[in-house]
Short mmCIF file of N, CA and C and ligand atoms in Angstrom, two decimals:
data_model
loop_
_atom_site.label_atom_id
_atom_site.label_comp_id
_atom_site.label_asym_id
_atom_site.label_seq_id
_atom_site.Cartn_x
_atom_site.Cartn_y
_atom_site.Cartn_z
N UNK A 1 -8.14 -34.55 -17.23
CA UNK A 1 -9.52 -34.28 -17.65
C UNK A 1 -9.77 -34.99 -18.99
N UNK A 2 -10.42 -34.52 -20.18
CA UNK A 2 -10.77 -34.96 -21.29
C UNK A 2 -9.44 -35.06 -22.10
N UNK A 3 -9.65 -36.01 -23.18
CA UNK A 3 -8.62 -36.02 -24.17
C UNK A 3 -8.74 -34.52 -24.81
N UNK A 4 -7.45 -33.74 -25.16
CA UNK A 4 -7.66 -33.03 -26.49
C UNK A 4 -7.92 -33.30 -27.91
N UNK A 5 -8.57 -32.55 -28.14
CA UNK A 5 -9.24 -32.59 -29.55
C UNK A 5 -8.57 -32.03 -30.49
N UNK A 6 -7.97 -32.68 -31.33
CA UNK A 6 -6.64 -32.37 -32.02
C UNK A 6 -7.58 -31.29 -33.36
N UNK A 7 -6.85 -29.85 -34.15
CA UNK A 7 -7.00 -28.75 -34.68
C UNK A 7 -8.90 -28.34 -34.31
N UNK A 8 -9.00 -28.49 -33.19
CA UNK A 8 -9.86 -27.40 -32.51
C UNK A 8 -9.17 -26.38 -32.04
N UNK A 9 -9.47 -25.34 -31.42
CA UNK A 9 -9.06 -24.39 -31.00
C UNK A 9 -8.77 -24.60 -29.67
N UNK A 10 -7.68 -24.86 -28.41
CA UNK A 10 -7.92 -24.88 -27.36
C UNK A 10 -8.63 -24.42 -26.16
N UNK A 11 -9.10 -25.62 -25.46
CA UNK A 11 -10.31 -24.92 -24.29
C UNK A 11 -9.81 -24.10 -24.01
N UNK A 12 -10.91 -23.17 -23.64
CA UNK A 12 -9.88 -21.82 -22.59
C UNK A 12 -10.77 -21.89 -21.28
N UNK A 13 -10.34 -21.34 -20.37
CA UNK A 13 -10.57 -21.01 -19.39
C UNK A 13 -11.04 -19.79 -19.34
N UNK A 14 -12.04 -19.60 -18.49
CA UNK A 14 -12.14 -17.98 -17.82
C UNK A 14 -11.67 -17.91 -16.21
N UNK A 15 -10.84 -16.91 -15.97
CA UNK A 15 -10.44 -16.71 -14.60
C UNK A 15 -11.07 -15.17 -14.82
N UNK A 16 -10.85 -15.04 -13.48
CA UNK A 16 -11.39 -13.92 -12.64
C UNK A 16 -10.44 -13.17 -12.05
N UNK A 17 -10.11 -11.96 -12.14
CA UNK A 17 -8.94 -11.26 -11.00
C UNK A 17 -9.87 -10.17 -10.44
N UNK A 18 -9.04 -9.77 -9.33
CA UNK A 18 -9.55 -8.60 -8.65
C UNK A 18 -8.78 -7.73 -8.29
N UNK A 19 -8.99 -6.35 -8.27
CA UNK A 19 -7.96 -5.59 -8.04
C UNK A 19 -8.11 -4.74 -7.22
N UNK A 20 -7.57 -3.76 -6.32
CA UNK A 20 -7.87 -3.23 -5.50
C UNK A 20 -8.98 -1.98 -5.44
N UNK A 21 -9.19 -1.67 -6.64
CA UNK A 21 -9.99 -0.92 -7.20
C UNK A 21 -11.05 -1.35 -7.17
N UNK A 22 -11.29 -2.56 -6.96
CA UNK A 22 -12.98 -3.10 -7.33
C UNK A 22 -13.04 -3.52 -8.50
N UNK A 23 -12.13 -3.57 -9.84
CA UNK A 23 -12.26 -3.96 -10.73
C UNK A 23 -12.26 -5.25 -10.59
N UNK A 24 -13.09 -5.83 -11.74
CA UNK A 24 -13.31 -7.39 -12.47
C UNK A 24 -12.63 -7.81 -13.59
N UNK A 25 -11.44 -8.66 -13.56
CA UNK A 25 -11.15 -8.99 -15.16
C UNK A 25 -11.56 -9.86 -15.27
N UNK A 26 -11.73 -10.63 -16.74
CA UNK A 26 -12.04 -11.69 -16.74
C UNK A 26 -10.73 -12.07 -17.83
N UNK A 27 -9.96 -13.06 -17.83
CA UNK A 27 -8.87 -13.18 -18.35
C UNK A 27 -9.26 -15.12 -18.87
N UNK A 28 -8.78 -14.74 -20.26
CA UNK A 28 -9.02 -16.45 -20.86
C UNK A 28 -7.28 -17.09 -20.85
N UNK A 29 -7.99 -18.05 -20.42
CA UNK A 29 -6.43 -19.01 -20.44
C UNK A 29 -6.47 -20.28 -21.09
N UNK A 30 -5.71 -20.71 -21.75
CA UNK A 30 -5.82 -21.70 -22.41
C UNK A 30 -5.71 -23.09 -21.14
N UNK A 31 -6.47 -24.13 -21.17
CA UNK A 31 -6.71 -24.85 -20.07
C UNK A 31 -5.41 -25.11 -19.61
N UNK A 32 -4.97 -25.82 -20.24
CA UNK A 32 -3.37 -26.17 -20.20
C UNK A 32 -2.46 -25.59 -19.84
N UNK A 33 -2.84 -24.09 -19.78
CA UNK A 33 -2.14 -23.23 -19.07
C UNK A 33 -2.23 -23.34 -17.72
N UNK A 34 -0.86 -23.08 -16.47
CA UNK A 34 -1.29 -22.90 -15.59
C UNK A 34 -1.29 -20.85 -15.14
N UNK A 35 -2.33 -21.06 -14.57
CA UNK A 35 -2.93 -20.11 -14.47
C UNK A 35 -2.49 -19.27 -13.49
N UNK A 36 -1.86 -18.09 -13.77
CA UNK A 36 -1.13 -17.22 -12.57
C UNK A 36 -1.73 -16.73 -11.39
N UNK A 37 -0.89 -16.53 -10.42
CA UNK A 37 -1.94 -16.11 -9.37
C UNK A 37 -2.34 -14.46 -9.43
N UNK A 38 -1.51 -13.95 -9.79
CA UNK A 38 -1.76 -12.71 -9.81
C UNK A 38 -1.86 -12.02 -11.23
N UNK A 39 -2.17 -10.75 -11.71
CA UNK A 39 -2.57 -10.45 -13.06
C UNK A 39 -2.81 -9.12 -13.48
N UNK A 40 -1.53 -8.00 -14.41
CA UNK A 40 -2.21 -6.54 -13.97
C UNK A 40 -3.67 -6.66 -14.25
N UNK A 41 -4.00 -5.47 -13.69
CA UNK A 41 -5.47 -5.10 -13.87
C UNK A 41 -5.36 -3.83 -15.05
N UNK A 42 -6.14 -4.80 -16.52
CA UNK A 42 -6.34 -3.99 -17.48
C UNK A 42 -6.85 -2.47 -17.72
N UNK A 43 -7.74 -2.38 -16.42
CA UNK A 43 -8.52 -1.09 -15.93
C UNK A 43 -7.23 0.37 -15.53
N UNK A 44 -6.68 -0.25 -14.71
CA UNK A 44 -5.90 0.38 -13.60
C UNK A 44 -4.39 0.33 -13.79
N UNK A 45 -3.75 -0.68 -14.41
CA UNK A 45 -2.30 -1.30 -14.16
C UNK A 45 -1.88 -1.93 -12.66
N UNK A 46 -2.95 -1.95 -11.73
CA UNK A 46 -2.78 -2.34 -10.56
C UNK A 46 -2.32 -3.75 -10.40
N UNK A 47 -1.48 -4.69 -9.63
CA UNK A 47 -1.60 -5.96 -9.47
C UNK A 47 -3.08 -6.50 -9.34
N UNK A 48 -3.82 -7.73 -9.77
CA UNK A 48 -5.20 -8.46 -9.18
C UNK A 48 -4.65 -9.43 -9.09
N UNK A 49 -5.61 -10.36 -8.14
CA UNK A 49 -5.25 -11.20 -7.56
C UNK A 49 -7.04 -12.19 -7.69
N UNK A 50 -6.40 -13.51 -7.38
CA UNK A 50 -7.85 -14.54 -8.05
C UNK A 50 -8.89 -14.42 -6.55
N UNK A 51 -8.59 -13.65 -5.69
CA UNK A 51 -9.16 -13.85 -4.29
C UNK A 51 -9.70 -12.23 -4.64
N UNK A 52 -11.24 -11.93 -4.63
CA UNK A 52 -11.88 -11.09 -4.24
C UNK A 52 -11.83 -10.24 -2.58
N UNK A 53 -11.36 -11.35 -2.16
CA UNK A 53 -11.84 -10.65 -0.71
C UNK A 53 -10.33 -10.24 -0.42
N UNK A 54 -9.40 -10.64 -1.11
CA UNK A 54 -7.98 -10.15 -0.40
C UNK A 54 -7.13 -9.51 -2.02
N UNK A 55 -7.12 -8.48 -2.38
CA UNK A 55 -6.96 -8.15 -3.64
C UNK A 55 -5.44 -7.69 -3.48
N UNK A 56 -4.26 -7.63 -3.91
CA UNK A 56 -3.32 -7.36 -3.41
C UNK A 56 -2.99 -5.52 -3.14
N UNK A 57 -2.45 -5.17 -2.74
CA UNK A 57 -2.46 -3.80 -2.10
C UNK A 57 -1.69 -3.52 -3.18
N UNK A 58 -1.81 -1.63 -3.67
CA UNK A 58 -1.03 -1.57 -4.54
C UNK A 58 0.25 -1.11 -4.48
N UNK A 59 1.02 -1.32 -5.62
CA UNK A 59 2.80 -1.01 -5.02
C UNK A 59 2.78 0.45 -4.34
N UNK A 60 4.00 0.66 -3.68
CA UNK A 60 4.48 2.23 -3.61
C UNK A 60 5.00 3.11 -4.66
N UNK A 61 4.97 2.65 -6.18
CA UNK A 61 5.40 2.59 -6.93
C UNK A 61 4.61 2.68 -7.73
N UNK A 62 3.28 3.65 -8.26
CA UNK A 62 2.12 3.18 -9.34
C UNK A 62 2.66 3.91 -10.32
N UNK A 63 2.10 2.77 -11.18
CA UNK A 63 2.24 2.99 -12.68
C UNK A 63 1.76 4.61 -13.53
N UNK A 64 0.58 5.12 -12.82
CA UNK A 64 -0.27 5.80 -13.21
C UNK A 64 0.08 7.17 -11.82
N UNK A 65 1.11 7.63 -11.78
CA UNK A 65 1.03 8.89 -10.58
C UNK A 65 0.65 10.12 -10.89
N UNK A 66 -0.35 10.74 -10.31
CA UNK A 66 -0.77 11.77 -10.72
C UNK A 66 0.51 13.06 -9.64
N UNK A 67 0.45 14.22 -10.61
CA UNK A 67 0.66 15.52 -9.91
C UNK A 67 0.81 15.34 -8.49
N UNK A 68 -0.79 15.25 -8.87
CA UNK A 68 -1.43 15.69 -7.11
C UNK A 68 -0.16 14.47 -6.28
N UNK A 69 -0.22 13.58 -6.54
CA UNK A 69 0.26 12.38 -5.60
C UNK A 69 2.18 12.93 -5.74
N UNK A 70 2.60 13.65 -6.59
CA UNK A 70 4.12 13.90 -6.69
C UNK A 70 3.86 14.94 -5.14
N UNK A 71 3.36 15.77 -5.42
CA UNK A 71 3.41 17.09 -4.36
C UNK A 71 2.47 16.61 -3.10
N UNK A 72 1.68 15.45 -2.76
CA UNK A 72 1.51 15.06 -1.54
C UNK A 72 3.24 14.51 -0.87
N UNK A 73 3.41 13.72 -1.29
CA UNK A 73 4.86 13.19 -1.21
C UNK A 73 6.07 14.11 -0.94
N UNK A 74 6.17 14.73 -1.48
CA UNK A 74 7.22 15.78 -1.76
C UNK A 74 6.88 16.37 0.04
N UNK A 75 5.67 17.23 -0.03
CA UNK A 75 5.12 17.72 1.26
C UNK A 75 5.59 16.54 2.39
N UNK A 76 5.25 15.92 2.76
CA UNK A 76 5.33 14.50 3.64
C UNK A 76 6.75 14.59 3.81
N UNK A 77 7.99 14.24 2.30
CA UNK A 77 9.07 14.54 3.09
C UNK A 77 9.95 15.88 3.56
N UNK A 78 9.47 16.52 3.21
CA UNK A 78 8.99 18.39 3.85
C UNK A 78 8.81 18.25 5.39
N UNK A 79 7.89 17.82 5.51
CA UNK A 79 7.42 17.54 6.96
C UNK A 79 8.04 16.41 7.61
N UNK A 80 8.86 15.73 7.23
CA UNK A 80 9.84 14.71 7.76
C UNK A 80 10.82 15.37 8.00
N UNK A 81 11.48 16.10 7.29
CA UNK A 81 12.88 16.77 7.55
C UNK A 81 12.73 17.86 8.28
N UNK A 82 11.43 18.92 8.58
CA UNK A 82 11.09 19.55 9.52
C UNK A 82 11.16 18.66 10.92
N UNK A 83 10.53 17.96 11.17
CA UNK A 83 10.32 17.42 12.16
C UNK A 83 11.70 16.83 12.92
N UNK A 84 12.59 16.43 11.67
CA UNK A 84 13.79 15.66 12.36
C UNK A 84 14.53 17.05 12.68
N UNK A 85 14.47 17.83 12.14
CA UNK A 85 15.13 18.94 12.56
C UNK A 85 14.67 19.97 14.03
N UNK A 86 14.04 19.82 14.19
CA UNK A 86 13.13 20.25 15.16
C UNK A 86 13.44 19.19 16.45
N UNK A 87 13.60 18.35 16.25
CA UNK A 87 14.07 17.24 17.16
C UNK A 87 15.63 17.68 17.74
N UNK A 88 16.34 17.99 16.57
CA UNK A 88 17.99 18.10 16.61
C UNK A 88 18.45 19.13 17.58
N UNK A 89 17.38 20.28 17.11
CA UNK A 89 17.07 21.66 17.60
C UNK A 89 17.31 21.52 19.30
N UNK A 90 15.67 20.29 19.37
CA UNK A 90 15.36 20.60 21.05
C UNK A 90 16.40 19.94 21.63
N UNK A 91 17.06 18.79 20.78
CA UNK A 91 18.08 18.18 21.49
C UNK A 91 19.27 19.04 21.74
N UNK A 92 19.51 19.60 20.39
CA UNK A 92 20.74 20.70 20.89
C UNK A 92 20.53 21.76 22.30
N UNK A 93 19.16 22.01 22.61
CA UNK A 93 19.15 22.85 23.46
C UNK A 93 19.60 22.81 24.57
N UNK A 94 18.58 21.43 24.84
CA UNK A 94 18.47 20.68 25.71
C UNK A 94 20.17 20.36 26.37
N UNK A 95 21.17 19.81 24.94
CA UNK A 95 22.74 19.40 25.74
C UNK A 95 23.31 21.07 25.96
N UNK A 96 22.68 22.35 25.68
CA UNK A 96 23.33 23.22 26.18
C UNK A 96 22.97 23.74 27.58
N UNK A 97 21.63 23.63 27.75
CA UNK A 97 21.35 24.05 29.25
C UNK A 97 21.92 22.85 29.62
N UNK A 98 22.25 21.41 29.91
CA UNK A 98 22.27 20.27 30.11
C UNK A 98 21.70 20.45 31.57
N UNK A 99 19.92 20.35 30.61
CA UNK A 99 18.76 19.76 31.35
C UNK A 99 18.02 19.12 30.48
N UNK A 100 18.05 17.75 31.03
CA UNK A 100 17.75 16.75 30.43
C UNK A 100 16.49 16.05 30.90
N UNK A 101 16.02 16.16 29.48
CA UNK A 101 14.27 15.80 30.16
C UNK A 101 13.71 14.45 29.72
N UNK A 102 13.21 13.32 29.91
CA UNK A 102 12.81 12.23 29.03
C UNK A 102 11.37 12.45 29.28
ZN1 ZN B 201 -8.12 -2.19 -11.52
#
């Protein structure tokens, strides 16, 4: 592009991220920089990404977990280990009458 302009301040850039939230950053980069593809989101801590329409999904892993989200989880694997057990159960039954059902 243009020559640099020696003790100016360097061009910057404005980029754009998006985050799954709907948030907008606007992030300055020095031109010369190359410019990352992805970028937390100052709003959220979420990953953004320079594509609006495809914002990256957020980890399984957020930065920001509420309560509520410890004891949804917790429940879920509650109800996983019920369920596998309940499985073990009908299976055990099942090899004691050995009647076997698919
Ligand atoms: Zn965000």
């Amino acid at each position: 592009m243009g020559e640099a302009e020696r003790g100016e301040a360097a061009p910057r850039q404005l980029v754009t991220y998006f985050c799954s939230h709907d948030h907008r950053s606007v992030v300055a980069f020095s031109t010369e920089a190359q410019v990352p593809e992805s970028w937390d989101c100052p709003k959220c801590g979420l990953p953004a990404s320079l594509d609006c329409d495809n914002p990256p999904p957020a980890p399984k892993i957020e930065p920001y977990k509420t309560h509520l989200a410890y004891v949804k989880e917790r429940r879920s694997d509650a109800e996983a280990a019920e369920i596998l057990d309940e499985a073990l159960n009908l299976l055990r039954s099942r090899r004691k009458s050995g009647d076997i059902v698919f």
